[in-house]
mmCIF file of C-alpha atoms and ligand atoms in Angstrom:
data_model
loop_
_atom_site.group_PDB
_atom_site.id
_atom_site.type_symbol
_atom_site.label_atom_id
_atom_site.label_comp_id
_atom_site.label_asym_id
_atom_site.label_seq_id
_atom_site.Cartn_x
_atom_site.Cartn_y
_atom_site.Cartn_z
ATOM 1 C CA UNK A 1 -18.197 26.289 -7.351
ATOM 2 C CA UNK A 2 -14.967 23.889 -8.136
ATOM 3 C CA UNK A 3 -15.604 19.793 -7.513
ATOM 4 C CA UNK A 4 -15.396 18.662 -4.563
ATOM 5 C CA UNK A 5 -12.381 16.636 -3.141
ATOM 6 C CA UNK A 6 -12.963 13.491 -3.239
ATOM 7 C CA UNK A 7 -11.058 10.282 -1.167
ATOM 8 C CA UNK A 8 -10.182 7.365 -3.508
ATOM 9 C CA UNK A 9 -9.407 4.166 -1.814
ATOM 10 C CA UNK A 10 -7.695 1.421 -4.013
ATOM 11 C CA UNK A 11 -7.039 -1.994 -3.149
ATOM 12 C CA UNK A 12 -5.585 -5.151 -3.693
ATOM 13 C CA UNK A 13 -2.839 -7.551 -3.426
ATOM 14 C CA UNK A 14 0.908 -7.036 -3.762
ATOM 15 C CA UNK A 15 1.747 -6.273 -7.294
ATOM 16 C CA UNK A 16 -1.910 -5.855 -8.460
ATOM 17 C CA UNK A 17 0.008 -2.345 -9.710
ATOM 18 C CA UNK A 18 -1.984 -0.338 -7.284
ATOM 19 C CA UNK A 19 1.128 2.392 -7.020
ATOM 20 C CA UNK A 20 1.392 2.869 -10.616
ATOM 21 C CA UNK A 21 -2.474 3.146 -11.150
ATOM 22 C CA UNK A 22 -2.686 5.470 -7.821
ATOM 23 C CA UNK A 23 0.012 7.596 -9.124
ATOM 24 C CA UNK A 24 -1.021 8.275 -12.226
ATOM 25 C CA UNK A 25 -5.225 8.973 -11.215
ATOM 26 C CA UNK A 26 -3.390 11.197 -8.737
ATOM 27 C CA UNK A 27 -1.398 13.302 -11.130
ATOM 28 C CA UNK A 28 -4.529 13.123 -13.532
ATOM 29 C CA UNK A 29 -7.050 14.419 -10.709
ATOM 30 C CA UNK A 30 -4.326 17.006 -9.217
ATOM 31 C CA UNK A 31 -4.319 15.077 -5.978
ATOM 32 C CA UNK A 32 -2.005 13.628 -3.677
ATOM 33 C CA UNK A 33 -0.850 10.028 -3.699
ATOM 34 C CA UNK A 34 -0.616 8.274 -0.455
ATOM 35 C CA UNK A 35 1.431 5.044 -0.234
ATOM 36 C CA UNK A 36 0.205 3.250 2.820
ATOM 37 C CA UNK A 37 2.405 0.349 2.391
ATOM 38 C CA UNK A 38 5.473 2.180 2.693
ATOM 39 C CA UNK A 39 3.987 3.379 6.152
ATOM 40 C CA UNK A 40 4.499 -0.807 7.369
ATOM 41 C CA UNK A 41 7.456 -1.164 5.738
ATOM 42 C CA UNK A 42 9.021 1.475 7.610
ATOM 43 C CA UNK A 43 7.816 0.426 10.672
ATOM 44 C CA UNK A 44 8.897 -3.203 9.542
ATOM 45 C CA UNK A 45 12.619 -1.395 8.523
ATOM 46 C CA UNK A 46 12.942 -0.528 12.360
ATOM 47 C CA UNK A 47 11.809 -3.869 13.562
ATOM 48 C CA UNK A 48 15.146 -5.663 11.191
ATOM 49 C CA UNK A 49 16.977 -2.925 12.743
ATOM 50 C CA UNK A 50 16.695 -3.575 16.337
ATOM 51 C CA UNK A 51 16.567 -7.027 15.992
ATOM 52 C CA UNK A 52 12.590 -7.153 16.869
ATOM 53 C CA UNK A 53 10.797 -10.223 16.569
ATOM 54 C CA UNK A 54 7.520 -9.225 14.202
ATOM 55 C CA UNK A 55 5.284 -11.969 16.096
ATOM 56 C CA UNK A 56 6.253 -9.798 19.571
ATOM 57 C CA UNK A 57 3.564 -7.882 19.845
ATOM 58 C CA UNK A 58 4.305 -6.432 23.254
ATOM 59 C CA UNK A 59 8.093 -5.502 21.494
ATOM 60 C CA UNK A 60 5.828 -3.820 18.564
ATOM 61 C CA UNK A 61 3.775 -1.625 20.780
ATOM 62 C CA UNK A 62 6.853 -0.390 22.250
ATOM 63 C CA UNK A 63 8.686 -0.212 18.959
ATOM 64 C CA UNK A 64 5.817 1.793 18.256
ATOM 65 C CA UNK A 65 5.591 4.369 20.530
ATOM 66 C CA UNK A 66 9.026 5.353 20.345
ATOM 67 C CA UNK A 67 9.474 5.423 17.063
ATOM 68 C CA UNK A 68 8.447 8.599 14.227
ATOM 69 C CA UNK A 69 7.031 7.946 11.117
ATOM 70 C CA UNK A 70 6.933 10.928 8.751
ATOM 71 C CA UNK A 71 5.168 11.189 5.464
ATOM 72 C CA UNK A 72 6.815 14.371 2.745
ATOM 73 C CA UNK A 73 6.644 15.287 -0.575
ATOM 74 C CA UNK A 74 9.022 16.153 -3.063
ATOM 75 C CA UNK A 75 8.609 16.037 -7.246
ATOM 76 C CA UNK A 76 9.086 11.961 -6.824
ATOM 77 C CA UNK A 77 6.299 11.934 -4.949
ATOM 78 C CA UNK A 78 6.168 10.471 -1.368
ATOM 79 C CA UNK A 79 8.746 9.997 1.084
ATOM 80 C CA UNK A 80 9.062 7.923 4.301
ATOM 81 C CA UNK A 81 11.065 9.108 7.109
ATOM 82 C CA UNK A 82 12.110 6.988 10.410
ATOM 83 C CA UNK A 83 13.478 9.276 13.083
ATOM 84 C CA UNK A 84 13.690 11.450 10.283
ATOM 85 C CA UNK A 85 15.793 9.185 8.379
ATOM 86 C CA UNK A 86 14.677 8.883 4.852
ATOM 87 C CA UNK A 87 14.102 5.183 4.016
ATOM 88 C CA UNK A 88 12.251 5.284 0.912
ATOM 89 C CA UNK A 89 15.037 3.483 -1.125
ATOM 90 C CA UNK A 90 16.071 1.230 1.553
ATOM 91 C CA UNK A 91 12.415 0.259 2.256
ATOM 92 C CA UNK A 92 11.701 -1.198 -1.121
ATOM 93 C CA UNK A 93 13.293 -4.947 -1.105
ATOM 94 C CA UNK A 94 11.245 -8.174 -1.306
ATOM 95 C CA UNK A 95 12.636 -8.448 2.315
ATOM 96 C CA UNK A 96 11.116 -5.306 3.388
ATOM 97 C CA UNK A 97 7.955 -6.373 1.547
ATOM 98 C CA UNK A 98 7.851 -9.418 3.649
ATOM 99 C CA UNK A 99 9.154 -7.292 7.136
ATOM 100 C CA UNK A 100 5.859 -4.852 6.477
ATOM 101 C CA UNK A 101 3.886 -7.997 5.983
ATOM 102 C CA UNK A 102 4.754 -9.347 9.416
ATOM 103 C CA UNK A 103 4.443 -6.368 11.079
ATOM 104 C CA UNK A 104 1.087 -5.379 9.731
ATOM 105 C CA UNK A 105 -0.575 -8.219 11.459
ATOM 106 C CA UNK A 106 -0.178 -6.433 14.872
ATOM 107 C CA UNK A 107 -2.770 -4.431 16.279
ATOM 108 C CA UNK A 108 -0.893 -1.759 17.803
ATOM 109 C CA UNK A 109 1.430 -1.303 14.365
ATOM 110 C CA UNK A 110 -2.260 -0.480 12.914
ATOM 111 C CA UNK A 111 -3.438 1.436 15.236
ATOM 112 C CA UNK A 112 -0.792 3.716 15.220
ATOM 113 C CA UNK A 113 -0.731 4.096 11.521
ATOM 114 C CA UNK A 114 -4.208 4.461 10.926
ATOM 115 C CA UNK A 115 -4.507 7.889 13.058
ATOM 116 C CA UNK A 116 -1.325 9.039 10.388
ATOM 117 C CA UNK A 117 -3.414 7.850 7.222
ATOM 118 C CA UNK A 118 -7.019 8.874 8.594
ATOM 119 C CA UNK A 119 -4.884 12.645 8.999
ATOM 120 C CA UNK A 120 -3.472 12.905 5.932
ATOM 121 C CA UNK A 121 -7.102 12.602 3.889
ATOM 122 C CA UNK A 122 -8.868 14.550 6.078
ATOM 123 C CA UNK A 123 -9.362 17.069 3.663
ATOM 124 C CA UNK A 124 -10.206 14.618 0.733
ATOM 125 C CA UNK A 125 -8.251 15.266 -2.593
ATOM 126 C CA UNK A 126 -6.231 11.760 -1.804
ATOM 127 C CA UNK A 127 -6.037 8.480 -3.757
ATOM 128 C CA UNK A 128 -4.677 6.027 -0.665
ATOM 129 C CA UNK A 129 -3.575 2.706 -1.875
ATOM 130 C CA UNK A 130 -2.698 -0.286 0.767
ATOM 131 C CA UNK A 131 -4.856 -3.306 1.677
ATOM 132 C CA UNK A 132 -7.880 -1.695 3.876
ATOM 133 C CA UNK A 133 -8.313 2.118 2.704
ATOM 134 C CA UNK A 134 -11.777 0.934 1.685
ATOM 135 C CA UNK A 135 -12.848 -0.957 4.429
ATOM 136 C CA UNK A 136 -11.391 0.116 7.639
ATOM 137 C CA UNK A 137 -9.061 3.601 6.802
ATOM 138 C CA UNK A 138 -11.679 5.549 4.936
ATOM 139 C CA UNK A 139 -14.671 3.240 4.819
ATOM 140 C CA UNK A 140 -16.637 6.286 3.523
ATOM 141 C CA UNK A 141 -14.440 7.049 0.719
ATOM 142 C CA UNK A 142 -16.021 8.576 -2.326
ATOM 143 C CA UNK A 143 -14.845 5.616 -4.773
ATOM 144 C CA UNK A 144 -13.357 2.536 -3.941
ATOM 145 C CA UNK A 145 -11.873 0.257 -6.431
ATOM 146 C CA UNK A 146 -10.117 -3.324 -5.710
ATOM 147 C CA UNK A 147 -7.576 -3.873 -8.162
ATOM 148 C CA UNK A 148 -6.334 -7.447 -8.673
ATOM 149 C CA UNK A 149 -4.319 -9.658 -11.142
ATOM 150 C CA UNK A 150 -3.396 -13.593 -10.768
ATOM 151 C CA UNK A 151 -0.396 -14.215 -8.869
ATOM 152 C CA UNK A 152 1.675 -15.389 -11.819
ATOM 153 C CA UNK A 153 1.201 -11.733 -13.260
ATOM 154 C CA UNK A 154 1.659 -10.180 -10.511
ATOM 155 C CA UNK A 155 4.963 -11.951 -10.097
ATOM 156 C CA UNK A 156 6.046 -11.166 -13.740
ATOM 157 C CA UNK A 157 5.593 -7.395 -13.026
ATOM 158 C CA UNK A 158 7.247 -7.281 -9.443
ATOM 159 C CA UNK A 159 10.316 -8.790 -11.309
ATOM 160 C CA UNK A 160 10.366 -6.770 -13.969
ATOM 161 C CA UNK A 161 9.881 -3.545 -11.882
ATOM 162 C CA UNK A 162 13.063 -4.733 -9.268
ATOM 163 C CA UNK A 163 15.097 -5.488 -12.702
ATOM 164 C CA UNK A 164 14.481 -2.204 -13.532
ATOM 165 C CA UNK A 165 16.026 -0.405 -11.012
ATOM 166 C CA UNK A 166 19.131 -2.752 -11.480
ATOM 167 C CA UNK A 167 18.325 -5.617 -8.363
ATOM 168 C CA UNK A 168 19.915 -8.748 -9.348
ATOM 169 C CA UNK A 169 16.691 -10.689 -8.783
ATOM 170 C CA UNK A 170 14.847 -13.975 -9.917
ATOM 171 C CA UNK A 171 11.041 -14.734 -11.227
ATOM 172 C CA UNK A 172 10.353 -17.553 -9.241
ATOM 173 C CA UNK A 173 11.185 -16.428 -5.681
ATOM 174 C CA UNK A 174 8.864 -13.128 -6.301
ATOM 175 C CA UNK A 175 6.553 -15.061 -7.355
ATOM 176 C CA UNK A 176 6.333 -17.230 -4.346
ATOM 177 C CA UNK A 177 6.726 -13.789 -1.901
ATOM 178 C CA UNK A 178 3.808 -12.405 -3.847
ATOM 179 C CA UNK A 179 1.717 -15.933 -2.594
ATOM 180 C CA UNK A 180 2.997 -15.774 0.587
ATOM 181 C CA UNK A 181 1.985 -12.409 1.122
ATOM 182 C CA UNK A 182 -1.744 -12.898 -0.005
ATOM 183 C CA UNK A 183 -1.702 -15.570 2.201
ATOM 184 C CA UNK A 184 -0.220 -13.393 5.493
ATOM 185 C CA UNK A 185 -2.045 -10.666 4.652
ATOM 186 C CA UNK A 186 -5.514 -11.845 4.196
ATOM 187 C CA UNK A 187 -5.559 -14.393 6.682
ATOM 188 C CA UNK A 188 -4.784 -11.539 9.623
ATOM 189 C CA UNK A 189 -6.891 -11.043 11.820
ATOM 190 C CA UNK A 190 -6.706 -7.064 12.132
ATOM 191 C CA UNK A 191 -7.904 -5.323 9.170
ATOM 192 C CA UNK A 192 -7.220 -8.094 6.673
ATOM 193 C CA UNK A 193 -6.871 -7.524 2.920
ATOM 194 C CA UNK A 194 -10.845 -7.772 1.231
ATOM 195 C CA UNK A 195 -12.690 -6.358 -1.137
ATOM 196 C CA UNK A 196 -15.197 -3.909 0.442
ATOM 197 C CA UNK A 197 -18.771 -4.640 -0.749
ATOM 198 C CA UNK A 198 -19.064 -1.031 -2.322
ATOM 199 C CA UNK A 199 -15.540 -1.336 -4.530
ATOM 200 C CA UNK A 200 -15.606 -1.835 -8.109
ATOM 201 C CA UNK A 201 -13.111 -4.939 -8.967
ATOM 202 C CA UNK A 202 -10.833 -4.538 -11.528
ATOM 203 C CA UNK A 203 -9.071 -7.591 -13.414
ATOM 204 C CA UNK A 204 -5.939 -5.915 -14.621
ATOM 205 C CA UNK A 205 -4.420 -9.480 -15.709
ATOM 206 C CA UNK A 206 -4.964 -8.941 -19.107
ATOM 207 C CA UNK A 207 -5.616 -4.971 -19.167
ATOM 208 C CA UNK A 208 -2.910 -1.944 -19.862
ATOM 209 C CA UNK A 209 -2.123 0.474 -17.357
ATOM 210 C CA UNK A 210 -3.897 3.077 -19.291
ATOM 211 C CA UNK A 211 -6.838 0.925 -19.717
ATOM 212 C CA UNK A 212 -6.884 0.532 -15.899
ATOM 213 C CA UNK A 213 -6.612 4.164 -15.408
ATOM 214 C CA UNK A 214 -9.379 4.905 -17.611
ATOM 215 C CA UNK A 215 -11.857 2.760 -16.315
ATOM 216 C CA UNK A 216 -11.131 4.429 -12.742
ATOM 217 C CA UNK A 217 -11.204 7.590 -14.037
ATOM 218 C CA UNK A 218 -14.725 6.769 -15.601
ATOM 219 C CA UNK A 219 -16.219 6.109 -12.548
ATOM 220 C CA UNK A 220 -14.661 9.220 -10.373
ATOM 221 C CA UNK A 221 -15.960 11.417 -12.793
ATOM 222 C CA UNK A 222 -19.439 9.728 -12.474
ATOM 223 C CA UNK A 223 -19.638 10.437 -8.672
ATOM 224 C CA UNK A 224 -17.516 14.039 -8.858
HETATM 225 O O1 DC B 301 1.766 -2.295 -0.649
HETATM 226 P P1 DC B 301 3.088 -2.813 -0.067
HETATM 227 O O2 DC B 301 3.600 -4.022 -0.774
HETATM 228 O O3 DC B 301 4.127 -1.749 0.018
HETATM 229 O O4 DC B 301 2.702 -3.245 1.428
HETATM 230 C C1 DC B 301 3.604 -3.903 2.276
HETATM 231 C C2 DC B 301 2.839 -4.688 3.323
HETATM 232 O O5 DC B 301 2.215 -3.799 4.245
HETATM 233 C C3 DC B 301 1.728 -5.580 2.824
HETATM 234 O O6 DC B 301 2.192 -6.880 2.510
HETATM 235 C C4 DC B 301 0.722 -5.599 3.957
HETATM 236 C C5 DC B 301 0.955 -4.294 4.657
HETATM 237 N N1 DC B 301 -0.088 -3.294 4.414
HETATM 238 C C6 DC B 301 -1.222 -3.361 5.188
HETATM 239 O O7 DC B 301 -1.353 -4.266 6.006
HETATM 240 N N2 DC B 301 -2.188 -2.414 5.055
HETATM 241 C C7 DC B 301 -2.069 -1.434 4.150
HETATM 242 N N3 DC B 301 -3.023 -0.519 4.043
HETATM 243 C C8 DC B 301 -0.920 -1.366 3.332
HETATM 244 C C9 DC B 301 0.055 -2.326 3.470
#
C-alpha cells in the first residue's frame, strides 16, 4: 500500500519564504507546488491593465467573470496564464505584490479563485502556500504550518531575492510594502491572513531554509 497523499497548507506573511520552503517540501515529497499568490496577482495584473479601480468591487466581479486564469507546469515549476498569456515574469514586481493585495480583499476575486485552488488539490499530493490554505481553502488539510519572520527580515530577504534577478531596487521601500501588506491583508474582511488554530508556527527569523524544511518535514512524516 504506498502513503497516502497528503494536502499541506503553509502560511504566512509576505516574505515569511513560504515559496522557497513550499518548493523545496514539494520536490522532497514528489508533490506539486501550488502558488496561490500568483493566482491574485494575476488577477491584480488585469485590473492595472484595464485601468480597474481594486476598491470597485462591482468592476472586479465583472473583471472576473470575463477573465481566464490558468495554472501549468513546466521544469520551473508553476506558471500563470491570463487569457492564456503567460504572466509569470511580469507578475512578480513589488507593484504587482501590492495590485494582488488590493484585489484580494474582494469577495468575488476569492470566490472565483478558491473553486481553481479547491480543484487543483482535490486529489491531495499538494503543498498550497498563500494566506488562507489552512483556514478557509483546505481547512481539512493534513498539516498546516504558519510560517513567519519579523518584518525587518522579511524585508532583507524580499530585497535580496529582487536583487537577484537584477531589479534595481531599495531595502527600505520593501520593507515598508512588506508592512503595508500585513496590514491590508490581515485586516480584510474576506478570508484574512491568520494562523489556523491546528497550524504549527514556525519562527524562521533566525532559522536556515534547511532548518525550516526539516522541521516541516518532521511533522509530515509523523501524520503520513
Ligand atoms: O504570496 P504573494 O506575495 O504572491 O501574494 C500576493 C497577495 O495576494 C498577498 O498580498 C495577498 C493575496 N493572497 C491572498 O489574499 N490569499 C492567498 N491565499 C494568497 C495571496
Amino acid at each position: 500500500m504506498g502513503t497516502k497523499k497528503l494536502v499541506i497548507a503553509i502560511d504566512g506573511p509576505s516574505g515569511a519564504g513560504k515559496s522557497t520552503i513550499a518548493k523545496l517540501i514539494a520536490r522532497g515529497l514528489g508533490y506539486t507546488y501550488i502558488d496561490t499568490g500568483a493566482m491574485y496577482r494575476a488577477i491584480g495584473w488585469k485590473a492595472k491593465l484595464e485601468g480597474v479601480d481594486p476598491r470597485d468591487e462591482r468592476a472586479l466581479a465583472e473583471l472576473c467573470i470575463r477573465t481566464e486564469v490558468t495554472i501549468g507546469y513546466d521544469a520551473d515549476g508553476q506558471r500563470v496564464y491570463v487569457d492564456g498569456r503567460d504572466v509569470t515574469g511580469e507578475i512578480r514586481t513589488p507593484e504587482m505584490g501590492m495590485m494582488a493585495s488590493a484585489v484580494s480583499a474582494s469577495p468575488s476575486v476569492r470566490a472565483r479563485l478558491l473553486t481553481l485552488q479547491r480543484n487543483l488539490g482535490a486529489n491531495g499530493g499538494v503543498v498550497m502556500d498563500g494566506r488562507d490554505i489552512g483556514t478557509v481553502v483546505f481547512p481539512r488539510a493534513d498539516a498546516k504550518f504558519y510560517l513567519d519572520a519579523s518584518p525587518e527580515e522579511r524585508g532583507r530577504r524580499r530585497y535580496a531575492e529582487l536583487k537577484a534577478k537584477g531589479m534595481s531596487v531599495e531595502l527600505a521601500p520593501i520593507t515598508e510594502e512588506i508592512r503595508a501588506r500585513d496590514l491590508q491583508d490581515s485586516n480584510r474582511e474576506h478570508a484574512p491572513l491568520r494562523r489556523a488554530a491546528d497550524a504549527e508556527y514556525i519562527d524562521s527569523s533566525a532559522m536556515t531554509i534547511e532548518e525550516v524544511v526539516q522541521t516541516i518535514l518532521r511533522t509530515i512524516t509523523r501524520k503520513q
